[in-house]
C-alpha atoms as an extended CHARMM CRD file, in Angstrom:
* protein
*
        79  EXT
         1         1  UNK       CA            105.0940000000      107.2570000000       98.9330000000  PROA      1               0.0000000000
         2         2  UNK       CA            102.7740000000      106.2290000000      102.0240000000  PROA      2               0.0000000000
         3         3  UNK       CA            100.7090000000      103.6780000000      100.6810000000  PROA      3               0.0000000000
         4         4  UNK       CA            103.4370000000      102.0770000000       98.4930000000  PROA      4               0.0000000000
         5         5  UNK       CA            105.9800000000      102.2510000000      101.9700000000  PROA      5               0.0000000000
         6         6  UNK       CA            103.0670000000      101.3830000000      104.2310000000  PROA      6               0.0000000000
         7         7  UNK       CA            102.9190000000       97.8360000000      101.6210000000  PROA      7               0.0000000000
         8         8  UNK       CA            106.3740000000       97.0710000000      101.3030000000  PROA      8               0.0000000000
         9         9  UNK       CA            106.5100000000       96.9500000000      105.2150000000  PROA      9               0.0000000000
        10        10  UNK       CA            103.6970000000       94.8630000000      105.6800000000  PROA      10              0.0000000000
        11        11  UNK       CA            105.0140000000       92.6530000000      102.8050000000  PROA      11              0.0000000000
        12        12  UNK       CA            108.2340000000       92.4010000000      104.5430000000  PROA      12              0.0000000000
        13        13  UNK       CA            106.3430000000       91.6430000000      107.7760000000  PROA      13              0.0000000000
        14        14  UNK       CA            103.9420000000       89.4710000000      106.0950000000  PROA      14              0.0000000000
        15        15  UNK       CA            107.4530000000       87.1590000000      105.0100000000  PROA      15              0.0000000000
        16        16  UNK       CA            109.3110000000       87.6000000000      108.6970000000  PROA      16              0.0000000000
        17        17  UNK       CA            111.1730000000       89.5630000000      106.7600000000  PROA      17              0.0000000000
        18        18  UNK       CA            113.6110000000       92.3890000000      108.2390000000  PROA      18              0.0000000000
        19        19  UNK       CA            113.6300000000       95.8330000000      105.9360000000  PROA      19              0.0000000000
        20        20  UNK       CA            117.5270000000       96.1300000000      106.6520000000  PROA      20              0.0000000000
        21        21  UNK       CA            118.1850000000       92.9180000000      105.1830000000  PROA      21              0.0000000000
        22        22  UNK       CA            117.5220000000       93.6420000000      101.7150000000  PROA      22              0.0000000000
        23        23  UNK       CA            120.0170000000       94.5180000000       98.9920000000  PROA      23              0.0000000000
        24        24  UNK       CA            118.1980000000       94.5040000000       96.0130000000  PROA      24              0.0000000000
        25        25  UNK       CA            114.7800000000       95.5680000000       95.1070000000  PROA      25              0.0000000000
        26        26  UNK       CA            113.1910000000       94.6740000000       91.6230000000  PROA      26              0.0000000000
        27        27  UNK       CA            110.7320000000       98.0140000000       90.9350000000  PROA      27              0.0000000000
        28        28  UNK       CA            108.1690000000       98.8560000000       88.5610000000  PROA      28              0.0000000000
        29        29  UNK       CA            108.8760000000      102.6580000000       88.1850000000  PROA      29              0.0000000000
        30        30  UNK       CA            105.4180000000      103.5550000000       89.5160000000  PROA      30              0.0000000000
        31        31  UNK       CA            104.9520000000      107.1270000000       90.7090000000  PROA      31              0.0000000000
        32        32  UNK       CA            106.3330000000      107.4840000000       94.7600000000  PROA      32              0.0000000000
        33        33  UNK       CA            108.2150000000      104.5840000000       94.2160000000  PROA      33              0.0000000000
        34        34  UNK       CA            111.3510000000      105.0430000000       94.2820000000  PROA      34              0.0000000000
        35        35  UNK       CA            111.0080000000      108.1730000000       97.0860000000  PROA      35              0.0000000000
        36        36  UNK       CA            109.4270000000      105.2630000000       99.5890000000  PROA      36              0.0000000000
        37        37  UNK       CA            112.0810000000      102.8530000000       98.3610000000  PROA      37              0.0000000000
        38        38  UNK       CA            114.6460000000      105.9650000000       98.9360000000  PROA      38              0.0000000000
        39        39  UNK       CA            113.0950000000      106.5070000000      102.5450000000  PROA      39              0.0000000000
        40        40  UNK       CA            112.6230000000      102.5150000000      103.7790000000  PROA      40              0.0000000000
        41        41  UNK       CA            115.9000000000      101.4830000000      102.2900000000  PROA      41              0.0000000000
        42        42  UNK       CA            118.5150000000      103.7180000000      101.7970000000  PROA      42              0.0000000000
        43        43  UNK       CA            121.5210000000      101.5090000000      101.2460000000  PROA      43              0.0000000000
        44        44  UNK       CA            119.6850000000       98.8870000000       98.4190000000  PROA      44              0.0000000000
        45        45  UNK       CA            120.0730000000       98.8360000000       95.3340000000  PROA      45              0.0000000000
        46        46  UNK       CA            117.2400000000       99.4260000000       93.0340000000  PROA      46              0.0000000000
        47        47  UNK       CA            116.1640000000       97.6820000000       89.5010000000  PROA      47              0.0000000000
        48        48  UNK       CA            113.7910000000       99.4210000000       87.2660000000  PROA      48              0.0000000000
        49        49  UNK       CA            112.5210000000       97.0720000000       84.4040000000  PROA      49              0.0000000000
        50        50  UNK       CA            109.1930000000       99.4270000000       83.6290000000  PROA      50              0.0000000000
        51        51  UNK       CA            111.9940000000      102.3940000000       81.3950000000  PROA      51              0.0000000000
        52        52  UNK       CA            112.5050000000       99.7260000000       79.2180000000  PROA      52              0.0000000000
        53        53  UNK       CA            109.3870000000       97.2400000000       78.8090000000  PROA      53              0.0000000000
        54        54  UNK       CA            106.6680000000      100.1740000000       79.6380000000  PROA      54              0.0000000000
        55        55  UNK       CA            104.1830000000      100.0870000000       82.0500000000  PROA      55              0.0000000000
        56        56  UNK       CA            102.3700000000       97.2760000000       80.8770000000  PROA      56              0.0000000000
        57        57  UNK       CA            100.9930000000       95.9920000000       84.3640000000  PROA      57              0.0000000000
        58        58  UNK       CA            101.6900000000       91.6720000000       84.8930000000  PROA      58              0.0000000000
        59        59  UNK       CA            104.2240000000       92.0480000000       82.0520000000  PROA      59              0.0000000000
        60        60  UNK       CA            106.2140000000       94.6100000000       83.7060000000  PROA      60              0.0000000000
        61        61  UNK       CA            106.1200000000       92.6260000000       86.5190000000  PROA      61              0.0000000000
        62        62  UNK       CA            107.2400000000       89.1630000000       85.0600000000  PROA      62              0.0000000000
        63        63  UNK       CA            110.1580000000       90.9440000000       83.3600000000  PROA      63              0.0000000000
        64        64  UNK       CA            111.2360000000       91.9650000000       86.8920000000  PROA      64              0.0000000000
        65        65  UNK       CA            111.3300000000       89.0350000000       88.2300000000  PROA      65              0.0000000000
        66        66  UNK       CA            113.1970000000       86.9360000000       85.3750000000  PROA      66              0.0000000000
        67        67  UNK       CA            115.8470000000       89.7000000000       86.1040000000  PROA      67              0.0000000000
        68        68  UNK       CA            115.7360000000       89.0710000000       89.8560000000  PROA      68              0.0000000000
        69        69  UNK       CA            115.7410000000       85.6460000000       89.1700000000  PROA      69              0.0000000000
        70        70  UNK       CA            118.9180000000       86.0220000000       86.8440000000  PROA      70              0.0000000000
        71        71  UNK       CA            120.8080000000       88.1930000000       88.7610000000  PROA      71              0.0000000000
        72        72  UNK       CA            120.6970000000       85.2830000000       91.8930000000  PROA      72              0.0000000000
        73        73  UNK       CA            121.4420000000       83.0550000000       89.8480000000  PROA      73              0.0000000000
        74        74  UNK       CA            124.7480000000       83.9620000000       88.3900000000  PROA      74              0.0000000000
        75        75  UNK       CA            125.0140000000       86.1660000000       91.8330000000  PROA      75              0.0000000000
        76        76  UNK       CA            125.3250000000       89.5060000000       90.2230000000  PROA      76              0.0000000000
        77        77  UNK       CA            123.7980000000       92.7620000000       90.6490000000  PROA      77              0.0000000000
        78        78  UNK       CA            123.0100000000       94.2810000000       87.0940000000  PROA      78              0.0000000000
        79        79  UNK       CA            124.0640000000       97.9230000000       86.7610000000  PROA      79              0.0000000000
């Protein structure tokens, strides 16, 4: 959970990007994940894409982020 927190903050920092403004959080299901994403941002909501694709690295990855990209643009959250 460290190492994975430690990166989403500099990533966040990185962008001029405040933690407490995000909602939504597209996640790969990696180990520690979602107990840093638990700890750094309690109130988002959190999108796993690796249950149902697999951990299969860049494609796990670009499957997350045609969801992201679909829920903004018909500004819905999926479940």
């Amino acid at each position: 959970p460290t190492a994975f927190g430690s990166g989403l903050r500099r990533a966040a920092r990185d962008a001029d990007l405040d933690v407490a403004t995000i909602e939504h959080l597209e996640a790969a299901d990696w180990p520690g994940e979602g107990d840093a994403v638990g700890v750094l941002l309690p109130s988002a909501t959190v999108g796993v894409v690796g249950r149902q694709v697999g951990r299969a690295g860049a494609a796990t990855a670009a499957c997350g982020l045609v969801k992201a990209c679909l829920a903004l643009h018909h500004r819905i959250l999926p479940p």
